[in-house]
Amino acid sequence: MDVRRRHFTLALGLLGTGALTACSDPPPQISRLGGDDRPLTMRLSPAADLALMGSVHNGAVLWRWEDGQIVARLEHRPGAHADVMAAAFSPDGRWAATGERDSVVLWDLMARRALGFWAPPGGVRALAVADGGRRVLVGLSTQQAWIIDPRGGTTPAVIEQADAVGVTYLWPDGRTGLTGTDDGMLRVWDLERGEATLTARFDRPLATVALSADHELLFAAPFHGPARLWRLKDGRVLHEEWGERRISLSSARFSADGRRLLTGSPSGEVRLWSVKSGKVLQRWQTPKPDPVRPSAAGILDVAFTPDHASVIAALADGSVVVWPKG
């Protein structure tokens, strides 16, 4: 393991706003982050108060999106250009991982410092962090997933796959993980034993997954086509075809009580679903930013506010939008 010192600098940023409407009233709150720099990835923190943006020009930046202030800049190489293509928060929000094509960095967000640096053999596609920053699961384009123990100093364990790994997820204790590959395979792993405990195939590459707070329900969606919902204690599929056949989803998150599911799509639509019935309860749409651009910005991540009174979406144009549920 190549562990190097990383620079973690603080700065202030400016907030921009733009025109955006939704299907609810009053109108949404809009925060424009990053100026003209468009994100390659953006993740909302578990408390939904921070946004971790990876981009071409600015590397990785941690934003307090509500007032547009930069909390920290996360530099893979001091003063050097970095295309940060993947990012993830730990379930408790204290740790984060960022990845460019050939490197992964683990960050302690409270201490504001990097804990470790790794150079995987192939392009980094997906990241997950759990167990107090003691486990990182990395999805690679080289048909592998890496299991990293940042504090153990051991060589990363490797899970061989049949295709590129575009989705990874870790349960909070880090003992269970999930991989999703471009051939449509989803696997839930007992990482202590190296065994798959649940396997499923989709017709398209996996796009997003979500786990309920009690770890009982797993939601998974491909890039195009119906999603599925499992009850994990017995592996039963509760909803075999979630959504219409032409649906496309890019992000998902359960409510704290597990009764609602929030999803975002590449077309800019956010939906609130009943987990029990699988039906849409409410929806919001991001319109075209201007007449010249052909479509609305896609959704990179979604979240509920802590009081569940509003929903939040991180957009591919660098905006964070908040709609009241009404």
Coordinates of C-alpha atoms in Angstrom, one line a residue:
M1 CA 0.0 0.0 0.0
D2 CA 1.4 3.3 -1.0
V3 CA 0.4 5.8 1.7
R4 CA 1.3 9.4 1.0
R5 CA 0.6 12.8 2.5
R6 CA -2.3 14.5 0.8
H7 CA -3.1 18.2 1.0
F8 CA -6.5 19.2 2.3
T9 CA -7.0 23.0 2.0
L10 CA -9.9 25.2 2.9
A11 CA -11.4 28.0 0.9
L12 CA -14.6 30.0 0.5
G13 CA -16.9 29.7 -2.5
L14 CA -19.7 31.7 -4.1
L15 CA -23.2 30.6 -4.6
G16 CA -24.9 31.0 -7.9
T17 CA -28.6 30.4 -8.7
G18 CA -30.5 29.5 -11.9
A19 CA -34.0 29.1 -13.1
L20 CA -35.7 25.8 -12.2
T21 CA -39.2 24.7 -11.6
A22 CA -40.9 21.7 -10.1
C23 CA -44.3 20.2 -9.7
S24 CA -44.7 21.5 -6.2
D25 CA -45.5 24.9 -4.7
P26 CA -43.7 26.9 -3.3
P27 CA -40.8 26.9 -5.9
P28 CA -37.6 25.0 -5.1
Q29 CA -34.5 26.3 -3.6
I30 CA -31.5 26.2 -6.0
S31 CA -27.8 26.2 -5.2
R32 CA -25.4 26.4 -8.1
L33 CA -22.0 25.0 -7.2
G34 CA -18.7 25.0 -9.1
G35 CA -19.3 27.9 -11.5
D36 CA -18.8 26.6 -15.1
D37 CA -17.1 23.4 -13.9
R38 CA -19.4 20.5 -14.6
P39 CA -19.2 17.5 -12.1
L40 CA -18.2 14.0 -13.2
T41 CA -19.8 12.8 -10.0
M42 CA -21.6 14.4 -7.0
R43 CA -22.7 12.7 -3.8
L44 CA -24.9 14.1 -1.0
S45 CA -23.9 13.3 2.6
P46 CA -26.0 11.1 4.8
A47 CA -27.2 14.2 6.7
A48 CA -27.9 15.8 3.3
D49 CA -26.0 19.0 4.3
L50 CA -22.9 18.5 2.2
A51 CA -22.2 17.7 -1.4
L52 CA -19.0 16.0 -2.5
M53 CA -18.3 17.0 -6.1
G54 CA -15.7 15.5 -8.4
S55 CA -14.9 17.3 -11.6
V56 CA -12.4 17.9 -14.4
H57 CA -11.0 21.3 -13.5
N58 CA -11.3 21.4 -9.7
G59 CA -10.7 17.8 -8.6
A60 CA -12.8 17.0 -5.6
V61 CA -14.5 19.7 -3.6
L62 CA -16.6 19.3 -0.4
W63 CA -19.4 21.9 -0.5
R64 CA -21.9 23.1 2.1
W65 CA -24.5 23.5 -0.6
E66 CA -27.1 25.5 1.3
D67 CA -24.9 28.7 1.4
G68 CA -22.5 27.7 -1.4
Q69 CA -19.5 27.6 0.9
I70 CA -16.5 25.3 0.1
V71 CA -15.7 23.3 3.2
A72 CA -12.6 21.7 1.8
R73 CA -10.7 21.0 -1.4
L74 CA -9.5 17.4 -1.6
E75 CA -6.3 17.2 -3.7
H76 CA -5.0 13.9 -5.0
R77 CA -1.8 15.6 -6.0
P78 CA -1.0 19.1 -4.6
G79 CA -1.5 21.7 -7.3
A80 CA -1.9 19.0 -10.0
H81 CA -4.8 18.4 -12.3
A82 CA -7.1 15.5 -11.3
D83 CA -10.2 14.2 -13.0
V84 CA -12.2 12.8 -10.0
M85 CA -14.7 10.4 -11.5
A86 CA -16.0 8.6 -8.4
A87 CA -16.8 9.7 -4.8
A88 CA -18.5 8.2 -1.7
F89 CA -19.4 9.1 1.9
S90 CA -19.3 6.6 4.7
P91 CA -22.7 5.9 6.3
D92 CA -21.9 8.1 9.3
G93 CA -20.6 11.0 7.0
R94 CA -17.2 11.2 8.7
W95 CA -15.2 9.5 6.0
A96 CA -15.1 9.9 2.2
A97 CA -13.3 8.3 -0.7
T98 CA -12.5 9.9 -4.0
G99 CA -11.1 8.3 -7.1
E100 CA -9.6 9.4 -10.4
R101 CA -8.8 6.9 -13.2
D102 CA -5.7 5.5 -11.5
S103 CA -5.9 6.5 -7.8
V104 CA -8.1 6.2 -4.7
V105 CA -7.8 8.5 -1.7
L106 CA -9.5 8.0 1.7
W107 CA -10.3 11.1 3.7
D108 CA -11.0 11.8 7.3
L109 CA -13.5 14.7 6.9
M110 CA -13.4 15.7 10.6
A111 CA -9.6 15.8 10.9
R112 CA -9.5 17.2 7.3
R113 CA -6.7 15.0 6.2
A114 CA -6.0 12.1 3.9
L115 CA -5.5 8.7 5.4
G116 CA -4.2 6.7 2.5
F117 CA -3.5 6.5 -1.2
W118 CA -3.8 3.5 -3.5
A119 CA -3.1 3.0 -7.2
P120 CA -5.4 0.3 -8.7
P121 CA -4.4 -1.4 -11.9
G122 CA -7.4 -0.2 -13.9
G123 CA -9.8 2.7 -14.2
V124 CA -11.8 3.5 -11.0
R125 CA -15.5 3.2 -11.6
A126 CA -17.2 3.1 -8.2
L127 CA -16.4 3.6 -4.5
A128 CA -17.9 2.7 -1.1
V129 CA -16.7 3.4 2.4
A130 CA -17.8 1.9 5.7
D131 CA -16.9 0.6 9.2
G132 CA -15.4 3.8 10.5
G133 CA -13.2 4.2 7.4
R134 CA -11.7 0.8 7.9
R135 CA -13.0 -0.7 4.6
V136 CA -13.2 0.7 1.1
L137 CA -14.8 -1.2 -1.8
V138 CA -13.5 -0.1 -5.2
G139 CA -15.1 -1.0 -8.6
L140 CA -12.7 -1.2 -11.5
S141 CA -12.9 -1.3 -15.3
T142 CA -10.5 -4.3 -15.2
Q143 CA -13.2 -6.8 -14.2
Q144 CA -12.2 -6.5 -10.5
A145 CA -13.4 -5.1 -7.2
W146 CA -10.8 -4.2 -4.6
I147 CA -11.4 -4.6 -0.9
I148 CA -9.1 -2.2 0.9
D149 CA -8.4 -2.2 4.7
P150 CA -6.8 1.3 5.1
R151 CA -5.6 0.8 8.6
G152 CA -4.5 -2.8 8.3
G153 CA -1.6 -2.2 6.0
T154 CA -2.5 -5.3 4.0
T155 CA -2.6 -5.9 0.3
P156 CA -6.1 -5.3 -1.0
A157 CA -8.2 -8.4 -1.5
V158 CA -9.5 -8.8 -5.0
I159 CA -13.0 -10.0 -6.2
E160 CA -12.7 -11.2 -9.8
Q161 CA -15.7 -10.3 -12.0
A162 CA -16.8 -11.2 -15.5
D163 CA -17.2 -7.5 -16.5
A164 CA -16.3 -4.0 -15.4
V165 CA -17.6 -3.1 -11.9
G166 CA -19.7 0.1 -12.2
V167 CA -21.5 0.0 -8.8
T168 CA -20.2 -0.8 -5.3
Y169 CA -22.0 -0.6 -1.9
L170 CA -21.0 -1.4 1.7
W171 CA -23.2 -2.2 4.6
P172 CA -22.3 0.1 7.6
D173 CA -20.2 -2.6 9.4
G174 CA -18.2 -3.3 6.3
R175 CA -18.7 -7.0 6.4
T176 CA -21.2 -7.2 3.6
G177 CA -20.7 -5.6 0.2
L178 CA -22.4 -5.4 -3.2
T179 CA -21.0 -5.2 -6.7
G180 CA -22.8 -4.4 -9.9
T181 CA -21.2 -5.1 -13.3
D182 CA -21.7 -4.0 -16.9
D183 CA -23.1 -7.4 -17.8
G184 CA -26.1 -6.8 -15.6
M185 CA -24.9 -9.0 -12.7
L186 CA -25.7 -7.9 -9.1
R187 CA -23.9 -9.8 -6.2
V188 CA -24.2 -9.3 -2.5
W189 CA -21.0 -10.6 -0.8
D190 CA -20.1 -11.9 2.6
L191 CA -16.7 -10.1 2.5
E192 CA -15.3 -12.0 5.5
R193 CA -15.9 -15.4 3.7
G194 CA -15.6 -14.2 0.2
E195 CA -18.9 -15.8 -0.7
A196 CA -21.9 -14.4 -2.7
T197 CA -25.1 -14.5 -0.6
L198 CA -27.4 -13.1 -3.3
T199 CA -27.1 -13.1 -7.1
A200 CA -29.3 -11.5 -9.7
R201 CA -29.1 -10.6 -13.3
F202 CA -30.6 -7.5 -15.1
D203 CA -30.8 -7.0 -18.9
R204 CA -28.7 -3.8 -18.6
P205 CA -25.8 -2.7 -16.6
L206 CA -26.6 -1.8 -13.0
A207 CA -27.0 1.9 -12.3
T208 CA -27.8 2.4 -8.6
V209 CA -28.7 0.6 -5.4
A210 CA -30.1 1.6 -2.0
L211 CA -30.3 -0.1 1.3
S212 CA -32.9 0.6 4.0
A213 CA -31.7 1.9 7.4
D214 CA -32.6 -1.4 9.1
H215 CA -30.7 -3.4 6.4
E216 CA -33.8 -5.4 5.6
L217 CA -34.6 -4.0 2.1
L218 CA -32.4 -3.8 -1.0
F219 CA -33.4 -1.8 -4.1
A220 CA -31.5 -2.1 -7.3
A221 CA -32.0 -0.5 -10.8
P222 CA -30.4 -1.0 -14.1
F223 CA -29.6 2.0 -16.5
H224 CA -32.8 1.2 -18.4
G225 CA -35.8 -1.0 -17.4
P226 CA -37.6 -2.0 -14.3
A227 CA -35.9 -2.1 -10.9
R228 CA -36.3 -4.7 -8.2
L229 CA -36.8 -4.8 -4.4
W230 CA -35.6 -7.6 -2.1
R231 CA -36.2 -8.5 1.5
L232 CA -32.8 -9.6 2.5
K233 CA -33.5 -11.9 5.5
D234 CA -35.0 -14.5 3.1
G235 CA -33.9 -13.2 -0.3
R236 CA -37.5 -12.8 -1.4
V237 CA -38.2 -10.4 -4.3
L238 CA -41.0 -8.1 -3.1
H239 CA -41.2 -6.2 -6.4
E240 CA -40.0 -8.0 -9.5
E241 CA -40.7 -5.1 -11.9
W242 CA -40.5 -1.8 -10.1
G243 CA -41.6 1.0 -12.5
E244 CA -42.5 0.9 -16.1
R245 CA -40.5 -1.0 -18.7
R246 CA -39.0 2.2 -20.2
I247 CA -38.0 3.7 -16.9
S248 CA -34.4 4.8 -16.4
L249 CA -33.0 5.5 -12.9
S250 CA -29.6 6.9 -11.8
S251 CA -29.9 7.3 -8.0
A252 CA -32.1 6.1 -5.1
R253 CA -32.4 6.5 -1.3
F254 CA -34.8 5.1 1.3
S255 CA -36.5 7.3 3.9
A256 CA -35.4 6.7 7.5
D257 CA -38.4 4.5 8.3
G258 CA -38.1 2.5 5.1
R259 CA -41.6 3.2 3.9
R260 CA -40.7 5.6 1.1
L261 CA -38.1 5.5 -1.7
L262 CA -36.7 8.5 -3.5
T263 CA -35.3 8.1 -7.0
G264 CA -33.6 10.3 -9.6
S265 CA -33.3 9.8 -13.3
P266 CA -31.0 10.8 -16.2
S267 CA -33.8 12.8 -17.6
G268 CA -34.0 15.0 -14.5
E269 CA -37.1 13.5 -12.9
V270 CA -37.3 12.9 -9.1
R271 CA -40.0 10.5 -7.9
L272 CA -41.2 9.6 -4.4
W273 CA -42.5 6.0 -4.2
S274 CA -44.4 3.9 -1.7
V275 CA -42.2 0.9 -0.8
K276 CA -45.2 -1.3 0.0
S277 CA -47.2 -0.7 -3.2
G278 CA -44.4 0.3 -5.5
K279 CA -46.5 3.2 -6.8
V280 CA -45.4 6.8 -7.3
L281 CA -46.7 9.2 -4.6
Q282 CA -45.2 12.5 -5.9
R283 CA -42.8 13.6 -8.6
W284 CA -40.8 16.7 -9.6
Q285 CA -39.2 17.6 -12.9
T286 CA -36.2 19.7 -13.7
P287 CA -37.0 21.6 -17.0
K288 CA -34.5 22.6 -19.7
P289 CA -32.0 25.1 -18.3
D290 CA -32.4 27.2 -21.4
P291 CA -33.9 26.9 -24.9
V292 CA -30.6 26.1 -26.5
R293 CA -29.8 23.0 -24.4
P294 CA -31.7 19.9 -25.5
S295 CA -32.6 18.5 -22.1
A296 CA -32.7 18.9 -18.4
A297 CA -29.7 18.1 -16.2
G298 CA -29.6 14.5 -15.1
I299 CA -29.8 13.5 -11.4
L300 CA -26.6 12.3 -9.8
D301 CA -27.9 11.8 -6.3
V302 CA -31.0 12.2 -4.2
A303 CA -31.7 12.6 -0.5
F304 CA -34.3 13.6 2.1
T305 CA -33.8 16.5 4.5
P306 CA -33.4 15.3 8.1
D307 CA -37.0 16.2 8.9
H308 CA -38.2 14.5 5.7
A309 CA -40.2 17.7 4.8
S310 CA -38.2 18.2 1.6
V311 CA -36.4 16.2 -1.1
I312 CA -32.9 17.1 -2.5
A313 CA -31.4 16.3 -5.9
A314 CA -27.8 16.8 -7.0
L315 CA -27.7 17.6 -10.7
A316 CA -25.2 16.9 -13.5
D317 CA -24.9 20.7 -14.1
G318 CA -23.6 21.3 -10.6
S319 CA -26.8 22.4 -9.0
V320 CA -28.4 21.2 -5.8
V321 CA -32.2 21.6 -5.8
V322 CA -34.6 21.3 -2.8
W323 CA -38.3 20.8 -3.3
P324 CA -40.8 20.8 -0.4
K325 CA -42.8 17.6 -0.4
G326 CA -46.1 19.5 -0.1

